[in-house]
Amino acid sequence: MSRKKTRRPQTEMVRGGLERSRFHETSEAIFMTSGYVYESAEEAEAAFKGETERFIYSRYANPTVAMFEERLRLIEGAEACMATASGMAAVFAALMSMVRAGDRVVAARALFGSCQYIVNDLLPRYGIETVFVDGTDAAQWKAALAKPTKAVFLESPSNPTLEIIDLAMVCDLAHKAGAQVVVDNIFASPLLQKPLEFGADIVVYSATKHIDGQGRTLGGAVLGRKDFIGGDLKTFLRHTGPSLSPFNAWVLLKGLETMQLRVDKQCDNAAAIAEFLEGRKGVVKVLYPHRDSHPQAALARRQMKRGGTMIAFEVAGGKAGAFKVLNRLGIIDISNNLGDAKSLVTHPATTTHQRLPAEERARLGIGEGLLRLSVGLEDVEDLKDDLAAALKA
Ligand SMILES: *Cc1c(COP(=O)(O)O)cnc(C)c1O
């Protein structure tokens, strides 16, 4: 199958990993089965001893899930991939299977709320030292990584303020400190940013976001080198059980087929809306990675193919102003999900980041008037009309 090696990413998104059954189906089959049967007792024994490669139990592996893992692996250009039931299961498994009591983890401060809980609250309970740095400050990374460290965890662009972290710089420092770098690449999607090319060791996804991209299912994945994914991570996942359902894997396989088209169009719409919002009456600030007004526009252009599907913008009038805008929107839905075909907007200070103390939110730039907009596939003129009407008054 040498022909496979030369296929381009868009072809892999449609065909990568496809394993047809003896029925020669066009679309990937859904293997809704928890277990598998053996021709003989000897075959079962050999499978459990690891002498033969076969499906044993769907908590370990499943043919539909395996197709999804292989397709995503090809798109990412990673050695190995394992799927999980959600993005948080992917983050938790990646970190938890890597660290031991006494280890040290350095993380960027601007994290998704649940990631922040894992690093800040959970890991220290098990004797793991965790240190937070401002992700955009090279001096803080340098100081934190002057000591031996096991893992570095970061998100770029970050949620919700779309901070960009210099991946090559952090990976270089991390490797010198003996750390493996885990990048939450969810906001960029597998299409816009390839952390492995900048030196990252592990990439994690919430497949719930752009990979499904149609608001149907939760899912996640961890990608990286074979030794880690097929070693500590695989053992951790097998025995703790956050397995992806075969049905959800099938939905995600269908999602991958159209991901390029969707994300491209969503980036077009997002860039147009960022332009529309900037300087508009009632809008204090717009953050969009590829716009000149973004504090790290140059780095964003170096690291990301396009500006992405997310916009953060601050409206006048603090919380009351932000709520007024949200409540006046007629097309864009109020929802904390993102990467969806439907445009969704959320007020981070009272939803995704309400768990954080106010001073920590202020430090992260999550003001009371900040809104996070995930731009969908609607006609961009309708989205502009919707925002214009909501911002009026
Ligand atoms: C959504 C999200 C997660 C968690 O993914 P789930 O699929 O909801 O568990 C983690 N990190 C970031 C940046 C996210 O946006």
Tab-separated table of C-alpha atoms and ligand atoms in Angstrom:
chain	number	residue	atom	x	y	z
A	1	MET	CA	0.000	0.000	0.000
A	2	SER	CA	2.806	2.453	-0.772
A	3	ARG	CA	0.263	4.609	-2.608
A	4	LYS	CA	-1.273	5.527	0.762
A	5	LYS	CA	1.862	7.356	1.880
A	6	THR	CA	1.565	9.968	-0.841
A	7	ARG	CA	-2.038	10.934	-0.122
A	8	ARG	CA	-2.688	14.525	0.780
A	9	PRO	CA	-4.400	15.562	4.044
A	10	GLN	CA	-7.812	16.292	2.472
A	11	THR	CA	-7.874	12.751	1.062
A	12	GLU	CA	-6.943	11.277	4.432
A	13	MET	CA	-9.781	13.267	6.039
A	14	VAL	CA	-12.229	11.395	3.807
A	15	ARG	CA	-10.545	8.006	3.492
A	16	GLY	CA	-7.795	7.632	6.088
A	17	GLY	CA	-8.100	4.592	8.321
A	18	LEU	CA	-11.054	3.102	6.451
A	19	GLU	CA	-11.181	-0.667	7.007
A	20	ARG	CA	-14.041	-2.250	5.122
A	21	SER	CA	-15.660	-5.375	6.473
A	22	ARG	CA	-16.474	-8.410	4.351
A	23	PHE	CA	-19.713	-6.621	3.329
A	24	HIS	CA	-17.785	-3.981	1.329
A	25	GLU	CA	-19.761	-1.053	2.741
A	26	THR	CA	-19.073	2.463	1.371
A	27	SER	CA	-19.368	4.273	4.689
A	28	GLU	CA	-17.441	3.144	7.747
A	29	ALA	CA	-19.254	0.431	9.696
A	30	ILE	CA	-20.383	1.025	13.270
A	31	PHE	CA	-19.228	-1.904	15.380
A	32	MET	CA	-21.528	-1.540	18.377
A	33	THR	CA	-20.087	-4.446	20.269
A	34	SER	CA	-18.590	-4.588	23.719
A	35	GLY	CA	-16.773	-7.853	23.193
A	36	TYR	CA	-15.349	-10.250	20.594
A	37	VAL	CA	-15.431	-14.027	20.318
A	38	TYR	CA	-12.636	-16.558	19.955
A	39	GLU	CA	-12.543	-19.654	17.755
A	40	SER	CA	-10.849	-21.605	20.518
A	41	ALA	CA	-9.649	-21.409	24.096
A	42	GLU	CA	-6.095	-21.328	22.756
A	43	GLU	CA	-6.918	-18.254	20.658
A	44	ALA	CA	-8.289	-16.451	23.715
A	45	GLU	CA	-5.192	-17.366	25.700
A	46	ALA	CA	-2.878	-16.110	22.968
A	47	ALA	CA	-4.825	-12.850	22.688
A	48	PHE	CA	-4.577	-12.181	26.412
A	49	LYS	CA	-0.872	-13.005	26.435
A	50	GLY	CA	-0.443	-10.407	23.694
A	51	GLU	CA	0.889	-13.027	21.271
A	52	THR	CA	-1.685	-12.073	18.642
A	53	GLU	CA	-3.057	-8.664	17.624
A	54	ARG	CA	-6.831	-8.706	17.714
A	55	PHE	CA	-9.828	-7.032	19.324
A	56	ILE	CA	-10.432	-8.330	22.839
A	57	TYR	CA	-12.833	-5.902	24.502
A	58	SER	CA	-14.124	-2.485	23.462
A	59	ARG	CA	-12.707	-0.763	26.525
A	60	TYR	CA	-9.313	-1.682	25.025
A	61	ALA	CA	-10.009	-1.142	21.335
A	62	ASN	CA	-12.841	-1.272	18.817
A	63	PRO	CA	-12.784	-1.345	14.985
A	64	THR	CA	-14.829	1.864	14.508
A	65	VAL	CA	-12.830	3.695	17.153
A	66	ALA	CA	-9.614	2.388	15.545
A	67	MET	CA	-10.674	3.869	12.189
A	68	PHE	CA	-11.201	7.256	13.830
A	69	GLU	CA	-7.845	7.054	15.613
A	70	GLU	CA	-6.037	6.164	12.397
A	71	ARG	CA	-7.734	8.932	10.398
A	72	LEU	CA	-6.873	11.567	12.996
A	73	ARG	CA	-3.319	10.232	13.293
A	74	LEU	CA	-2.792	10.634	9.556
A	75	ILE	CA	-4.164	14.190	9.591
A	76	GLU	CA	-1.978	15.194	12.538
A	77	GLY	CA	1.116	13.429	11.221
A	78	ALA	CA	1.679	11.719	14.583
A	79	GLU	CA	3.147	8.288	15.253
A	80	ALA	CA	0.162	7.168	17.310
A	81	CYS	CA	-3.306	8.200	18.455
A	82	MET	CA	-5.739	7.022	21.102
A	83	ALA	CA	-9.305	8.255	21.308
A	84	THR	CA	-11.168	9.061	24.515
A	85	ALA	CA	-14.753	9.734	25.559
A	86	SER	CA	-14.238	13.506	25.816
A	87	GLY	CA	-11.577	16.177	25.549
A	88	MET	CA	-11.206	16.282	29.317
A	89	ALA	CA	-10.610	12.513	29.417
A	90	ALA	CA	-7.820	13.107	26.888
A	91	VAL	CA	-6.216	15.894	28.940
A	92	PHE	CA	-6.532	13.971	32.202
A	93	ALA	CA	-5.174	10.721	30.771
A	94	ALA	CA	-2.262	12.440	29.004
A	95	LEU	CA	-1.121	14.195	32.189
A	96	MET	CA	-2.001	11.513	34.735
A	97	SER	CA	-0.275	8.712	32.839
A	98	MET	CA	2.877	10.838	32.544
A	99	VAL	CA	3.458	12.057	36.098
A	100	ARG	CA	4.257	10.421	39.428
A	101	ALA	CA	4.335	11.753	42.993
A	102	GLY	CA	7.314	14.075	43.372
A	103	ASP	CA	7.203	15.243	39.755
A	104	ARG	CA	6.855	18.844	38.688
A	105	VAL	CA	4.443	20.254	36.108
A	106	VAL	CA	4.658	23.719	34.577
A	107	ALA	CA	1.539	25.088	32.911
A	108	ALA	CA	0.387	28.266	31.252
A	109	ARG	CA	-2.039	30.160	33.459
A	110	ALA	CA	-4.673	30.724	30.761
A	111	LEU	CA	-6.396	27.347	30.682
A	112	PHE	CA	-9.842	25.960	29.981
A	113	GLY	CA	-11.680	25.789	33.336
A	114	SER	CA	-11.579	21.998	33.694
A	115	CYS	CA	-7.909	21.851	32.659
A	116	GLN	CA	-7.215	24.454	35.308
A	117	TYR	CA	-8.942	22.208	37.885
A	118	ILE	CA	-6.794	19.211	36.927
A	119	VAL	CA	-3.508	21.104	37.100
A	120	ASN	CA	-4.267	23.428	39.998
A	121	ASP	CA	-6.477	21.292	42.264
A	122	LEU	CA	-6.131	17.644	41.345
A	123	LEU	CA	-2.448	17.010	40.593
A	124	PRO	CA	-1.176	18.571	43.852
A	125	ARG	CA	-3.395	16.138	45.796
A	126	TYR	CA	-1.173	13.353	44.494
A	127	GLY	CA	2.122	14.979	45.409
A	128	ILE	CA	2.769	16.694	42.104
A	129	GLU	CA	4.166	20.203	42.243
A	130	THR	CA	2.438	22.509	39.781
A	131	VAL	CA	3.729	25.890	38.718
A	132	PHE	CA	1.805	28.429	36.627
A	133	VAL	CA	3.332	30.989	34.314
A	134	ASP	CA	1.968	33.721	32.078
A	135	GLY	CA	2.101	31.904	28.775
A	136	THR	CA	3.172	34.909	26.745
A	137	ASP	CA	6.086	35.813	29.052
A	138	ALA	CA	9.331	34.127	27.948
A	139	ALA	CA	11.142	35.149	31.147
A	140	GLN	CA	8.573	33.322	33.296
A	141	TRP	CA	8.903	30.151	31.227
A	142	LYS	CA	12.689	30.401	31.494
A	143	ALA	CA	12.561	30.780	35.283
A	144	ALA	CA	10.006	28.002	35.778
A	145	LEU	CA	11.879	25.611	33.508
A	146	ALA	CA	15.252	26.212	35.135
A	147	LYS	CA	14.435	23.224	37.380
A	148	PRO	CA	13.924	19.606	36.286
A	149	THR	CA	10.301	19.235	35.163
A	150	LYS	CA	8.250	16.270	34.003
A	151	ALA	CA	5.501	17.868	31.956
A	152	VAL	CA	4.563	21.192	30.431
A	153	PHE	CA	0.929	21.855	29.640
A	154	LEU	CA	-0.463	24.708	27.598
A	155	GLU	CA	-3.234	25.884	25.328
A	156	SER	CA	-2.632	28.096	22.291
A	157	PRO	CA	-4.689	30.007	21.330
A	158	SER	CA	-5.977	30.073	24.883
A	159	ASN	CA	-9.565	30.083	26.033
A	160	PRO	CA	-11.132	32.627	26.064
A	161	THR	CA	-8.640	35.447	25.460
A	162	LEU	CA	-6.884	33.845	22.454
A	163	GLU	CA	-3.385	34.327	23.814
A	164	ILE	CA	-0.728	32.817	21.598
A	165	ILE	CA	2.166	30.933	23.175
A	166	ASP	CA	5.472	30.563	21.347
A	167	LEU	CA	5.482	26.780	20.958
A	168	ALA	CA	9.047	26.440	19.640
A	169	MET	CA	10.427	28.568	22.471
A	170	VAL	CA	8.549	26.684	25.196
A	171	CYS	CA	9.339	23.256	23.742
A	172	ASP	CA	13.034	24.084	23.591
A	173	LEU	CA	13.133	25.205	27.245
A	174	ALA	CA	10.960	22.276	28.328
A	175	HIS	CA	13.158	19.688	26.661
A	176	LYS	CA	16.243	21.150	28.319
A	177	ALA	CA	14.434	20.723	31.661
A	178	GLY	CA	13.642	17.100	30.783
A	179	ALA	CA	9.921	17.774	30.284
A	180	GLN	CA	7.476	16.517	27.722
A	181	VAL	CA	5.212	19.187	26.270
A	182	VAL	CA	1.467	18.540	26.098
A	183	VAL	CA	-0.404	21.002	23.877
A	184	ASP	CA	-4.170	21.428	24.014
A	185	ASN	CA	-4.666	22.284	20.325
A	186	ILE	CA	-8.436	22.490	20.452
A	187	PHE	CA	-8.928	26.144	19.509
A	188	ALA	CA	-6.661	25.844	16.458
A	189	SER	CA	-8.030	22.449	15.330
A	190	PRO	CA	-5.812	19.901	13.571
A	191	LEU	CA	-5.964	22.047	10.436
A	192	LEU	CA	-4.559	25.391	11.524
A	193	GLN	CA	-1.670	24.470	13.804
A	194	LYS	CA	0.671	21.482	14.022
A	195	PRO	CA	2.252	21.561	17.497
A	196	LEU	CA	4.415	18.485	16.762
A	197	GLU	CA	6.230	20.501	14.078
A	198	PHE	CA	7.200	23.084	16.721
A	199	GLY	CA	8.601	20.395	19.012
A	200	ALA	CA	5.578	19.403	21.102
A	201	ASP	CA	5.542	15.794	22.319
A	202	ILE	CA	1.806	15.280	22.849
A	203	VAL	CA	-1.253	16.905	21.279
A	204	VAL	CA	-4.692	16.621	22.858
A	205	TYR	CA	-8.086	17.321	21.311
A	206	SER	CA	-11.644	17.676	22.312
A	207	ALA	CA	-13.225	16.078	19.233
A	208	THR	CA	-16.445	17.644	20.504
A	209	LYS	CA	-15.314	20.908	18.924
A	210	HIS	CA	-14.200	21.252	15.275
A	211	ILE	CA	-13.816	17.513	14.618
A	212	ASP	CA	-17.504	16.771	15.140
A	213	GLY	CA	-18.244	20.422	14.588
A	214	GLN	CA	-21.968	19.879	14.446
A	215	GLY	CA	-22.908	19.773	18.105
A	216	ARG	CA	-23.713	16.074	18.213
A	217	THR	CA	-21.232	14.234	20.343
A	218	LEU	CA	-18.414	14.391	22.868
A	219	GLY	CA	-15.058	12.864	22.076
A	220	GLY	CA	-11.344	13.336	22.552
A	221	ALA	CA	-7.942	12.144	21.428
A	222	VAL	CA	-4.290	12.052	22.474
A	223	LEU	CA	-1.592	11.971	19.784
A	224	GLY	CA	2.167	11.658	19.951
A	225	ARG	CA	5.036	9.212	19.897
A	226	LYS	CA	4.381	5.494	19.845
A	227	ASP	CA	6.406	4.823	22.997
A	228	PHE	CA	4.175	7.034	25.157
A	229	ILE	CA	0.803	6.522	23.442
A	230	GLY	CA	1.256	2.751	23.097
A	231	GLY	CA	2.893	2.511	26.539
A	232	ASP	CA	1.876	4.445	29.664
A	233	LEU	CA	-1.135	6.131	28.043
A	234	LYS	CA	-2.574	2.934	26.588
A	235	THR	CA	-2.209	1.113	29.888
A	236	PHE	CA	-3.851	4.010	31.742
A	237	LEU	CA	-6.804	4.201	29.318
A	238	ARG	CA	-7.362	0.441	29.253
A	239	HIS	CA	-7.602	0.161	32.996
A	240	THR	CA	-9.396	3.396	33.846
A	241	GLY	CA	-11.946	3.169	31.031
A	242	PRO	CA	-12.738	6.562	29.431
A	243	SER	CA	-13.330	4.766	26.114
A	244	LEU	CA	-14.959	6.449	23.141
A	245	SER	CA	-18.259	4.867	22.102
A	246	PRO	CA	-18.128	3.228	18.632
A	247	PHE	CA	-21.189	5.237	17.659
A	248	ASN	CA	-19.539	8.494	18.662
A	249	ALA	CA	-16.379	7.447	16.811
A	250	TRP	CA	-18.507	6.970	13.700
A	251	VAL	CA	-20.037	10.451	14.087
A	252	LEU	CA	-16.516	11.841	14.424
A	253	LEU	CA	-15.334	9.947	11.313
A	254	LYS	CA	-18.134	11.673	9.390
A	255	GLY	CA	-17.092	14.968	10.990
A	256	LEU	CA	-13.524	14.580	9.777
A	257	GLU	CA	-14.744	14.118	6.194
A	258	THR	CA	-16.026	17.702	6.110
A	259	MET	CA	-13.720	19.328	8.672
A	260	GLN	CA	-11.534	21.155	6.147
A	261	LEU	CA	-14.538	22.672	4.368
A	262	ARG	CA	-16.203	23.697	7.593
A	263	VAL	CA	-13.137	25.145	9.303
A	264	ASP	CA	-12.106	27.071	6.173
A	265	LYS	CA	-15.529	28.637	5.884
A	266	GLN	CA	-15.696	29.346	9.614
A	267	CYS	CA	-12.297	31.085	9.394
A	268	ASP	CA	-13.586	33.201	6.480
A	269	ASN	CA	-16.634	34.178	8.523
A	270	ALA	CA	-14.611	34.811	11.698
A	271	ALA	CA	-12.096	37.067	9.930
A	272	ALA	CA	-14.954	39.062	8.391
A	273	ILE	CA	-16.744	39.413	11.719
A	274	ALA	CA	-13.570	40.425	13.564
A	275	GLU	CA	-13.126	43.172	10.986
A	276	PHE	CA	-16.776	44.165	11.305
A	277	LEU	CA	-16.559	44.369	15.119
A	278	GLU	CA	-13.293	46.244	15.416
A	279	GLY	CA	-13.848	49.948	16.001
A	280	ARG	CA	-17.609	49.504	16.096
A	281	LYS	CA	-19.588	51.610	18.560
A	282	GLY	CA	-20.094	49.695	21.784
A	283	VAL	CA	-17.103	47.427	21.143
A	284	VAL	CA	-14.114	48.220	23.329
A	285	LYS	CA	-11.665	45.626	22.029
A	286	VAL	CA	-11.464	42.752	19.531
A	287	LEU	CA	-9.033	39.852	19.791
A	288	TYR	CA	-8.523	37.743	16.677
A	289	PRO	CA	-5.147	36.031	16.176
A	290	HIS	CA	-4.380	37.121	12.601
A	291	ARG	CA	-5.456	40.745	12.970
A	292	ASP	CA	-2.788	43.409	13.377
A	293	SER	CA	-4.511	44.559	16.581
A	294	HIS	CA	-3.812	41.179	18.275
A	295	PRO	CA	-0.865	41.587	20.694
A	296	GLN	CA	0.886	38.568	19.167
A	297	ALA	CA	-0.239	38.838	15.568
A	298	ALA	CA	3.227	38.067	14.157
A	299	LEU	CA	3.621	34.930	16.256
A	300	ALA	CA	0.050	33.868	15.439
A	301	ARG	CA	0.805	34.144	11.719
A	302	ARG	CA	3.970	32.098	12.140
A	303	GLN	CA	2.271	29.337	14.111
A	304	MET	CA	-1.239	29.189	12.690
A	305	LYS	CA	-2.241	28.847	9.062
A	306	ARG	CA	-5.285	31.028	9.601
A	307	GLY	CA	-6.720	33.161	12.394
A	308	GLY	CA	-9.150	30.485	13.543
A	309	THR	CA	-12.866	30.267	14.192
A	310	MET	CA	-12.934	32.074	17.564
A	311	ILE	CA	-13.153	35.768	18.403
A	312	ALA	CA	-12.968	37.407	21.829
A	313	PHE	CA	-14.417	40.894	22.115
A	314	GLU	CA	-15.170	43.268	24.903
A	315	VAL	CA	-18.308	45.363	24.903
A	316	ALA	CA	-18.955	48.581	26.789
A	317	GLY	CA	-20.919	48.515	30.020
A	318	GLY	CA	-19.316	45.532	31.771
A	319	LYS	CA	-21.514	42.577	32.701
A	320	ALA	CA	-24.776	44.451	32.119
A	321	GLY	CA	-23.584	45.559	28.679
A	322	ALA	CA	-22.464	42.036	27.793
A	323	PHE	CA	-25.743	40.485	28.984
A	324	LYS	CA	-27.736	43.033	26.992
A	325	VAL	CA	-25.877	42.077	23.831
A	326	LEU	CA	-26.337	38.351	24.498
A	327	ASN	CA	-30.035	38.697	25.202
A	328	ARG	CA	-30.634	40.696	22.034
A	329	LEU	CA	-29.014	38.222	19.656
A	330	GLY	CA	-31.518	36.453	17.444
A	331	ILE	CA	-29.390	34.048	15.412
A	332	ILE	CA	-26.226	33.521	17.425
A	333	ASP	CA	-27.037	31.222	20.335
A	334	ILE	CA	-25.863	31.643	23.906
A	335	SER	CA	-23.856	28.472	24.466
A	336	ASN	CA	-20.511	27.529	25.978
A	337	ASN	CA	-19.718	24.994	23.249
A	338	LEU	CA	-17.507	26.003	20.322
A	339	GLY	CA	-16.264	24.966	16.899
A	340	ASP	CA	-19.862	24.274	15.879
A	341	ALA	CA	-21.663	24.858	12.573
A	342	LYS	CA	-23.940	27.164	14.562
A	343	SER	CA	-22.462	30.419	15.817
A	344	LEU	CA	-22.304	30.353	19.614
A	345	VAL	CA	-21.448	33.038	22.116
A	346	THR	CA	-20.650	32.901	25.805
A	347	HIS	CA	-19.845	35.287	28.650
A	348	PRO	CA	-16.758	33.603	30.162
A	349	ALA	CA	-16.803	35.536	33.458
A	350	THR	CA	-20.177	34.015	34.425
A	351	THR	CA	-19.942	30.640	32.666
A	352	THR	CA	-16.742	28.849	31.647
A	353	HIS	CA	-14.546	30.834	34.053
A	354	GLN	CA	-16.976	31.623	36.888
A	355	ARG	CA	-15.100	29.141	39.107
A	356	LEU	CA	-12.043	31.405	39.183
A	357	PRO	CA	-11.709	34.167	41.789
A	358	ALA	CA	-12.348	37.633	40.334
A	359	GLU	CA	-8.727	38.723	40.727
A	360	GLU	CA	-7.513	35.677	38.778
A	361	ARG	CA	-10.011	36.435	36.019
A	362	ALA	CA	-8.772	40.032	35.885
A	363	ARG	CA	-5.203	38.774	35.669
A	364	LEU	CA	-6.183	36.574	32.707
A	365	GLY	CA	-7.856	39.487	30.954
A	366	ILE	CA	-11.326	38.004	31.375
A	367	GLY	CA	-13.213	41.240	31.970
A	368	GLU	CA	-16.888	41.571	32.857
A	369	GLY	CA	-17.628	42.838	29.353
A	370	LEU	CA	-15.751	40.074	27.518
A	371	LEU	CA	-17.625	37.803	25.126
A	372	ARG	CA	-16.273	34.736	23.348
A	373	LEU	CA	-17.751	34.093	19.947
A	374	SER	CA	-17.425	30.793	18.078
A	375	VAL	CA	-18.206	31.594	14.475
A	376	GLY	CA	-20.277	29.077	12.527
A	377	LEU	CA	-21.370	28.387	8.988
A	378	GLU	CA	-24.325	30.758	8.641
A	379	ASP	CA	-24.325	33.475	5.993
A	380	VAL	CA	-21.849	35.990	7.352
A	381	GLU	CA	-24.118	38.912	6.448
A	382	ASP	CA	-26.834	37.519	8.705
A	383	LEU	CA	-24.313	37.168	11.513
A	384	LYS	CA	-23.200	40.782	11.049
A	385	ASP	CA	-26.825	41.966	11.039
A	386	ASP	CA	-27.457	40.003	14.216
A	387	LEU	CA	-24.445	41.524	15.983
A	388	ALA	CA	-25.193	45.014	14.700
A	389	ALA	CA	-28.756	44.854	16.046
A	390	ALA	CA	-27.585	43.471	19.400
A	391	LEU	CA	-24.885	46.136	19.783
A	392	LYS	CA	-27.242	49.010	18.987
A	393	ALA	CA	-28.465	51.166	21.906
B	1	LIG	C1	-13.865	21.929	25.222
B	1	LIG	C2	-12.464	22.023	25.649
B	1	LIG	C3	-11.898	21.028	26.458
B	1	LIG	C4	-12.687	19.851	26.970
B	1	LIG	O1	-13.266	19.072	25.967
B	1	LIG	P1	-14.603	18.187	26.241
B	1	LIG	O2	-14.780	17.414	24.985
B	1	LIG	O3	-15.683	19.164	26.529
B	1	LIG	O4	-14.329	17.340	27.422
B	1	LIG	C5	-10.575	21.183	26.834
B	1	LIG	N1	-9.839	22.237	26.437
B	1	LIG	C6	-10.358	23.221	25.654
B	1	LIG	C7	-9.500	24.351	25.227
B	1	LIG	C8	-11.683	23.153	25.248
B	1	LIG	O5	-12.188	24.115	24.484
